[in-house]
Amino acid sequence: QVQLVESGGGLVQAGGSLRLSCAASERTTGLYIMGWFRQTRGKEREFVAASSWNGGSTSYADSVKGRFTISRGSANMTYLQMNSLKSEDTAVYYCAARRGGWVEITYDYQFWGQGTQVTVSS
């Protein structure tokens, strides 16, 4: 069972940048599809971005296209670079891992981290 730990959240002004990291307890490159999701209080969890097993394919929510980039680092690291942040990006961000075929947007992830808070002040 993969354990995921997010880090890198914090408070940033609108227009600024943050880089979120997701550390897995085992190798994920080549084995797991990795995704980032976010949730604000009172709302359902929202898909943000996903990366295929080796990062060759990626997908993004329309709301973050051109501003966020998902990438795979070392064998067990996944990142979310967030630029040009807006107040509406404020949320708890979750890293997730799944086995199976590549699907651009799905919520069918088997493993989830605890989340990291991102707050964008306007």
GROMACS .gro file of N, CA and C in nm:
model
  366
    1GLN      N    1   0.084  -0.118   0.000
    1GLN     CA    2   0.000   0.000   0.000
    1GLN      C    3   0.088   0.124   0.000
    2VAL      N    4   0.064   0.212  -0.096
    2VAL     CA    5   0.145   0.332  -0.110
    2VAL      C    6   0.098   0.438  -0.011
    3GLN      N    7   0.193   0.497   0.060
    3GLN     CA    8   0.162   0.611   0.146
    3GLN      C    9   0.215   0.737   0.079
    4LEU      N   10   0.134   0.841   0.082
    4LEU     CA   11   0.167   0.966   0.014
    4LEU      C   12   0.168   1.081   0.113
    5VAL      N   13   0.270   1.166   0.103
    5VAL     CA   14   0.281   1.281   0.191
    5VAL      C   15   0.304   1.406   0.106
    6GLU      N   16   0.212   1.502   0.118
    6GLU     CA   17   0.225   1.627   0.044
    6GLU      C   18   0.298   1.730   0.128
    7SER      N   19   0.366   1.822   0.061
    7SER     CA   20   0.430   1.935   0.128
    7SER      C   21   0.439   2.050   0.030
    8GLY      N   22   0.472   2.168   0.083
    8GLY     CA   23   0.492   2.284  -0.004
    8GLY      C   24   0.378   2.384  -0.005
    9GLY      N   25   0.270   2.351   0.064
    9GLY     CA   26   0.160   2.446   0.070
    9GLY      C   27   0.196   2.566   0.156
   10GLY      N   28   0.109   2.666   0.152
   10GLY     CA   29   0.133   2.784   0.233
   10GLY      C   30   0.049   2.901   0.186
   11LEU      N   31   0.087   3.020   0.232
   11LEU     CA   32   0.016   3.143   0.198
   11LEU      C   33   0.097   3.219   0.093
   12VAL      N   34   0.031   3.260  -0.012
   12VAL     CA   35   0.098   3.332  -0.120
   12VAL      C   36   0.003   3.439  -0.173
   13GLN      N   37   0.059   3.547  -0.223
   13GLN     CA   38  -0.023   3.652  -0.282
   13GLN      C   39  -0.067   3.613  -0.422
   14ALA      N   40  -0.178   3.668  -0.464
   14ALA     CA   41  -0.226   3.644  -0.599
   14ALA      C   42  -0.118   3.683  -0.699
   15GLY      N   43  -0.101   3.598  -0.800
   15GLY     CA   44   0.003   3.620  -0.899
   15GLY      C   45   0.133   3.548  -0.867
   16GLY      N   46   0.143   3.499  -0.746
   16GLY     CA   47   0.263   3.430  -0.703
   16GLY      C   48   0.265   3.284  -0.743
   17SER      N   49   0.367   3.213  -0.695
   17SER     CA   50   0.388   3.073  -0.731
   17SER      C   51   0.414   2.989  -0.606
   18LEU      N   52   0.378   2.863  -0.618
   18LEU     CA   53   0.410   2.762  -0.517
   18LEU      C   54   0.442   2.632  -0.588
   19ARG      N   55   0.523   2.550  -0.526
   19ARG     CA   56   0.551   2.418  -0.579
   19ARG      C   57   0.516   2.314  -0.473
   20LEU      N   58   0.419   2.232  -0.504
   20LEU     CA   59   0.380   2.126  -0.414
   20LEU      C   60   0.460   2.000  -0.446
   21SER      N   61   0.494   1.926  -0.342
   21SER     CA   62   0.565   1.800  -0.357
   21SER      C   63   0.482   1.686  -0.300
   22CYS      N   64   0.495   1.571  -0.359
   22CYS     CA   65   0.429   1.450  -0.309
   22CYS      C   66   0.534   1.341  -0.301
   23ALA      N   67   0.561   1.296  -0.181
   23ALA     CA   68   0.658   1.190  -0.159
   23ALA      C   69   0.584   1.059  -0.132
   24ALA      N   70   0.613   0.958  -0.210
   24ALA     CA   71   0.551   0.827  -0.193
   24ALA      C   72   0.643   0.735  -0.114
   25SER      N   73   0.584   0.638  -0.047
   25SER     CA   74   0.661   0.545   0.037
   25SER      C   75   0.734   0.440  -0.045
   26GLU      N   76   0.702   0.435  -0.174
   26GLU     CA   77   0.770   0.342  -0.263
   26GLU      C   78   0.777   0.404  -0.402
   27ARG      N   79   0.851   0.337  -0.487
   27ARG     CA   80   0.864   0.389  -0.623
   27ARG      C   81   0.729   0.398  -0.691
   28THR      N   82   0.704   0.511  -0.758
   28THR     CA   83   0.581   0.528  -0.834
   28THR      C   84   0.606   0.543  -0.984
   29THR      N   85   0.724   0.587  -1.020
   29THR     CA   86   0.756   0.604  -1.161
   29THR      C   87   0.747   0.468  -1.232
   30GLY      N   88   0.672   0.466  -1.341
   30GLY     CA   89   0.655   0.343  -1.416
   30GLY      C   90   0.551   0.249  -1.361
   31LEU      N   91   0.497   0.279  -1.242
   31LEU     CA   92   0.403   0.187  -1.177
   31LEU      C   93   0.267   0.249  -1.152
   32TYR      N   94   0.266   0.376  -1.116
   32TYR     CA   95   0.142   0.440  -1.076
   32TYR      C   96   0.117   0.566  -1.160
   33ILE      N   97  -0.008   0.588  -1.188
   33ILE     CA   98  -0.052   0.717  -1.239
   33ILE      C   99  -0.069   0.808  -1.118
   34MET      N  100  -0.018   0.930  -1.128
   34MET     CA  101  -0.024   1.022  -1.015
   34MET      C  102  -0.116   1.140  -1.050
   35GLY      N  103  -0.192   1.181  -0.949
   35GLY     CA  104  -0.283   1.292  -0.972
   35GLY      C  105  -0.279   1.391  -0.857
   36TRP      N  106  -0.325   1.511  -0.888
   36TRP     CA  107  -0.345   1.615  -0.787
   36TRP      C  108  -0.492   1.657  -0.790
   37PHE      N  109  -0.548   1.672  -0.672
   37PHE     CA  110  -0.686   1.716  -0.657
   37PHE      C  111  -0.688   1.828  -0.554
   38ARG      N  112  -0.799   1.898  -0.548
   38ARG     CA  113  -0.813   2.002  -0.446
   38ARG      C  114  -0.957   2.008  -0.398
   39GLN      N  115  -0.972   2.059  -0.277
   39GLN     CA  116  -1.105   2.068  -0.219
   39GLN      C  117  -1.114   2.188  -0.128
   40THR      N  118  -1.221   2.262  -0.142
   40THR     CA  119  -1.250   2.370  -0.050
   40THR      C  120  -1.369   2.331   0.035
   41ARG      N  121  -1.382   2.396   0.149
   41ARG     CA  122  -1.486   2.358   0.244
   41ARG      C  123  -1.624   2.371   0.181
   42GLY      N  124  -1.701   2.267   0.196
   42GLY     CA  125  -1.837   2.271   0.145
   42GLY      C  126  -1.850   2.234  -0.001
   43LYS      N  127  -1.738   2.205  -0.065
   43LYS     CA  128  -1.742   2.167  -0.206
   43LYS      C  129  -1.684   2.029  -0.226
   44GLU      N  130  -1.718   1.966  -0.338
   44GLU     CA  131  -1.663   1.836  -0.369
   44GLU      C  132  -1.518   1.847  -0.413
   45ARG      N  133  -1.447   1.737  -0.396
   45ARG     CA  134  -1.309   1.733  -0.440
   45ARG      C  135  -1.304   1.751  -0.591
   46GLU      N  136  -1.206   1.828  -0.638
   46GLU     CA  137  -1.197   1.868  -0.777
   46GLU      C  138  -1.066   1.819  -0.836
   47PHE      N  139  -1.073   1.762  -0.956
   47PHE     CA  140  -0.954   1.719  -1.028
   47PHE      C  141  -0.872   1.841  -1.068
   48VAL      N  142  -0.739   1.830  -1.053
   48VAL     CA  143  -0.649   1.938  -1.093
   48VAL      C  144  -0.558   1.894  -1.208
   49ALA      N  145  -0.485   1.785  -1.188
   49ALA     CA  146  -0.388   1.741  -1.288
   49ALA      C  147  -0.355   1.594  -1.266
   50ALA      N  148  -0.305   1.531  -1.373
   50ALA     CA  149  -0.264   1.391  -1.363
   50ALA      C  150  -0.146   1.367  -1.456
   51SER      N  151  -0.066   1.269  -1.420
   51SER     CA  152   0.051   1.232  -1.499
   51SER      C  153   0.054   1.082  -1.516
   52SER      N  154   0.084   1.035  -1.637
   52SER     CA  155   0.095   0.891  -1.661
   52SER      C  156   0.219   0.836  -1.593
   53TRP      N  157   0.243   0.706  -1.608
   53TRP     CA  158   0.342   0.635  -1.529
   53TRP      C  159   0.482   0.695  -1.539
   54ASN      N  160   0.521   0.742  -1.655
   54ASN     CA  161   0.655   0.800  -1.670
   54ASN      C  162   0.649   0.948  -1.704
   55GLY      N  163   0.531   1.008  -1.692
   55GLY     CA  164   0.515   1.150  -1.720
   55GLY      C  165   0.497   1.183  -1.866
   56GLY      N  166   0.487   1.083  -1.951
   56GLY     CA  167   0.475   1.108  -2.093
   56GLY      C  168   0.343   1.168  -2.134
   57SER      N  169   0.240   1.142  -2.055
   57SER     CA  170   0.108   1.201  -2.079
   57SER      C  171   0.063   1.276  -1.955
   58THR      N  172   0.004   1.389  -1.976
   58THR     CA  173  -0.049   1.467  -1.865
   58THR      C  174  -0.187   1.521  -1.901
   59SER      N  175  -0.264   1.552  -1.801
   59SER     CA  176  -0.393   1.616  -1.823
   59SER      C  177  -0.418   1.719  -1.715
   60TYR      N  178  -0.498   1.820  -1.746
   60TYR     CA  179  -0.522   1.930  -1.654
   60TYR      C  180  -0.669   1.972  -1.658
   61ALA      N  181  -0.716   2.020  -1.546
   61ALA     CA  182  -0.846   2.083  -1.544
   61ALA      C  183  -0.837   2.213  -1.623
   62ASP      N  184  -0.944   2.251  -1.688
   62ASP     CA  185  -0.944   2.373  -1.768
   62ASP      C  186  -0.905   2.495  -1.684
   63SER      N  187  -0.943   2.494  -1.558
   63SER     CA  188  -0.920   2.609  -1.472
   63SER      C  189  -0.774   2.633  -1.440
   64VAL      N  190  -0.688   2.532  -1.464
   64VAL     CA  191  -0.547   2.547  -1.430
   64VAL      C  192  -0.455   2.535  -1.551
   65LYS      N  193  -0.508   2.503  -1.666
   65LYS     CA  194  -0.426   2.488  -1.787
   65LYS      C  195  -0.347   2.614  -1.815
   66GLY      N  196  -0.219   2.595  -1.843
   66GLY     CA  197  -0.131   2.708  -1.872
   66GLY      C  198  -0.071   2.772  -1.749
   67ARG      N  199  -0.120   2.734  -1.630
   67ARG     CA  200  -0.067   2.792  -1.506
   67ARG      C  201  -0.001   2.686  -1.418
   68PHE      N  202  -0.055   2.565  -1.418
   68PHE     CA  203  -0.003   2.457  -1.334
   68PHE      C  204   0.068   2.353  -1.422
   69THR      N  205   0.171   2.292  -1.363
   69THR     CA  206   0.243   2.186  -1.432
   69THR      C  207   0.269   2.071  -1.337
   70ILE      N  208   0.228   1.951  -1.378
   70ILE     CA  209   0.257   1.831  -1.299
   70ILE      C  210   0.381   1.766  -1.358
   71SER      N  211   0.467   1.716  -1.271
   71SER     CA  212   0.589   1.652  -1.319
   71SER      C  213   0.629   1.539  -1.224
   72ARG      N  214   0.705   1.446  -1.279
   72ARG     CA  215   0.759   1.335  -1.201
   72ARG      C  216   0.906   1.361  -1.177
   73GLY      N  217   0.949   1.347  -1.053
   73GLY     CA  218   1.088   1.371  -1.022
   73GLY      C  219   1.164   1.240  -1.013
   74SER      N  220   1.223   1.215  -0.898
   74SER     CA  221   1.292   1.089  -0.876
   74SER      C  222   1.187   0.978  -0.868
   75ALA      N  223   1.228   0.859  -0.836
   75ALA     CA  224   1.141   0.742  -0.846
   75ALA      C  225   1.012   0.755  -0.766
   76ASN      N  226   1.015   0.831  -0.657
   76ASN     CA  227   0.896   0.836  -0.573
   76ASN      C  228   0.840   0.977  -0.555
   77MET      N  229   0.882   1.074  -0.636
   77MET     CA  230   0.837   1.212  -0.617
   77MET      C  231   0.750   1.259  -0.733
   78THR      N  232   0.649   1.334  -0.697
   78THR     CA  233   0.564   1.399  -0.795
   78THR      C  234   0.546   1.544  -0.750
   79TYR      N  235   0.542   1.635  -0.846
   79TYR     CA  236   0.535   1.778  -0.815
   79TYR      C  237   0.417   1.843  -0.886
   80LEU      N  238   0.374   1.953  -0.828
   80LEU     CA  239   0.276   2.039  -0.894
   80LEU      C  240   0.328   2.182  -0.884
   81GLN      N  241   0.377   2.235  -0.995
   81GLN     CA  242   0.421   2.374  -1.000
   81GLN      C  243   0.301   2.461  -1.031
   82MET      N  244   0.275   2.557  -0.945
   82MET     CA  245   0.157   2.642  -0.959
   82MET      C  246   0.203   2.786  -0.977
   83ASN      N  247   0.175   2.842  -1.091
   83ASN     CA  248   0.211   2.981  -1.122
   83ASN      C  249   0.087   3.066  -1.142
   84SER      N  250   0.105   3.195  -1.137
   84SER     CA  251  -0.006   3.289  -1.158
   84SER      C  252  -0.126   3.252  -1.073
   85LEU      N  253  -0.100   3.230  -0.947
   85LEU     CA  254  -0.206   3.183  -0.857
   85LEU      C  255  -0.315   3.288  -0.840
   86LYS      N  256  -0.437   3.237  -0.825
   86LYS     CA  257  -0.553   3.321  -0.807
   86LYS      C  258  -0.620   3.286  -0.674
   87SER      N  259  -0.702   3.375  -0.626
   87SER     CA  260  -0.769   3.350  -0.498
   87SER      C  261  -0.856   3.224  -0.506
   88GLU      N  262  -0.910   3.197  -0.624
   88GLU     CA  263  -0.994   3.078  -0.638
   88GLU      C  264  -0.915   2.948  -0.639
   89ASP      N  265  -0.782   2.956  -0.637
   89ASP     CA  266  -0.700   2.836  -0.623
   89ASP      C  267  -0.684   2.795  -0.477
   90THR      N  268  -0.732   2.876  -0.386
   90THR     CA  269  -0.726   2.843  -0.245
   90THR      C  270  -0.801   2.715  -0.216
   91ALA      N  271  -0.732   2.618  -0.156
   91ALA     CA  272  -0.793   2.487  -0.129
   91ALA      C  273  -0.692   2.401  -0.056
   92VAL      N  274  -0.739   2.286  -0.009
   92VAL     CA  275  -0.649   2.180   0.035
   92VAL      C  276  -0.618   2.096  -0.088
   93TYR      N  277  -0.490   2.076  -0.113
   93TYR     CA  278  -0.446   2.001  -0.230
   93TYR      C  279  -0.403   1.861  -0.188
   94TYR      N  280  -0.452   1.762  -0.262
   94TYR     CA  281  -0.425   1.622  -0.233
   94TYR      C  282  -0.350   1.556  -0.347
   95CYS      N  283  -0.254   1.474  -0.310
   95CYS     CA  284  -0.184   1.389  -0.405
   95CYS      C  285  -0.251   1.252  -0.403
   96ALA      N  286  -0.256   1.187  -0.519
   96ALA     CA  287  -0.320   1.057  -0.526
   96ALA      C  288  -0.245   0.968  -0.625
   97ALA      N  289  -0.256   0.837  -0.604
   97ALA     CA  290  -0.190   0.739  -0.690
   97ALA      C  291  -0.289   0.630  -0.730
   98ARG      N  292  -0.277   0.583  -0.853
   98ARG     CA  293  -0.365   0.476  -0.897
   98ARG      C  294  -0.293   0.381  -0.991
   99ARG      N  295  -0.336   0.260  -0.986
   99ARG     CA  296  -0.295   0.158  -1.082
   99ARG      C  297  -0.398   0.158  -1.194
  100GLY      N  298  -0.361   0.104  -1.307
  100GLY     CA  299  -0.458   0.087  -1.414
  100GLY      C  300  -0.423   0.165  -1.537
  101GLY      N  301  -0.513   0.167  -1.632
  101GLY     CA  302  -0.490   0.233  -1.759
  101GLY      C  303  -0.498   0.384  -1.747
  102TRP      N  304  -0.439   0.449  -1.843
  102TRP     CA  305  -0.438   0.595  -1.844
  102TRP      C  306  -0.574   0.648  -1.886
  103VAL      N  307  -0.630   0.728  -1.799
  103VAL     CA  308  -0.755   0.799  -1.827
  103VAL      C  309  -0.728   0.944  -1.792
  104GLU      N  310  -0.757   1.033  -1.882
  104GLU     CA  311  -0.718   1.172  -1.860
  104GLU      C  312  -0.776   1.230  -1.732
  105ILE      N  313  -0.903   1.207  -1.710
  105ILE     CA  314  -0.966   1.262  -1.590
  105ILE      C  315  -1.049   1.152  -1.525
  106THR      N  316  -1.013   1.115  -1.404
  106THR     CA  317  -1.087   1.017  -1.328
  106THR      C  318  -1.065   1.045  -1.181
  107TYR      N  319  -1.158   1.002  -1.100
  107TYR     CA  320  -1.145   1.013  -0.956
  107TYR      C  321  -1.115   0.876  -0.893
  108ASP      N  322  -1.092   0.778  -0.978
  108ASP     CA  323  -1.071   0.641  -0.934
  108ASP      C  324  -0.925   0.619  -0.894
  109TYR      N  325  -0.885   0.676  -0.783
  109TYR     CA  326  -0.751   0.661  -0.730
  109TYR      C  327  -0.757   0.578  -0.602
  110GLN      N  328  -0.663   0.484  -0.588
  110GLN     CA  329  -0.666   0.393  -0.474
  110GLN      C  330  -0.600   0.453  -0.350
  111PHE      N  331  -0.503   0.541  -0.369
  111PHE     CA  332  -0.425   0.591  -0.256
  111PHE      C  333  -0.427   0.745  -0.255
  112TRP      N  334  -0.440   0.800  -0.135
  112TRP     CA  335  -0.452   0.945  -0.118
  112TRP      C  336  -0.363   0.992  -0.004
  113GLY      N  337  -0.309   1.113  -0.020
  113GLY     CA  338  -0.237   1.176   0.087
  113GLY      C  339  -0.332   1.250   0.179
  114GLN      N  340  -0.276   1.315   0.282
  114GLN     CA  341  -0.357   1.386   0.380
  114GLN      C  342  -0.389   1.529   0.339
  115GLY      N  343  -0.317   1.580   0.242
  115GLY     CA  344  -0.346   1.713   0.190
  115GLY      C  345  -0.255   1.821   0.247
  116THR      N  346  -0.240   1.928   0.170
  116THR     CA  347  -0.163   2.044   0.213
  116THR      C  348  -0.242   2.169   0.174
  117GLN      N  349  -0.249   2.264   0.267
  117GLN     CA  350  -0.331   2.382   0.246
  117GLN      C  351  -0.257   2.484   0.160
  118VAL      N  352  -0.326   2.535   0.060
  118VAL     CA  353  -0.277   2.646  -0.021
  118VAL      C  354  -0.375   2.761  -0.006
  119THR      N  355  -0.325   2.876   0.035
  119THR     CA  356  -0.409   2.994   0.051
  119THR      C  357  -0.351   3.106  -0.033
  120VAL      N  358  -0.433   3.160  -0.121
  120VAL     CA  359  -0.391   3.269  -0.208
  120VAL      C  360  -0.467   3.394  -0.168
  121SER      N  361  -0.392   3.494  -0.126
  121SER     CA  362  -0.455   3.619  -0.082
  121SER      C  363  -0.464   3.716  -0.199
  122SER      N  364  -0.576   3.786  -0.204
  122SER     CA  365  -0.596   3.880  -0.316
  122SER      C  366  -0.556   4.022  -0.277
   0.00000   0.00000   0.00000
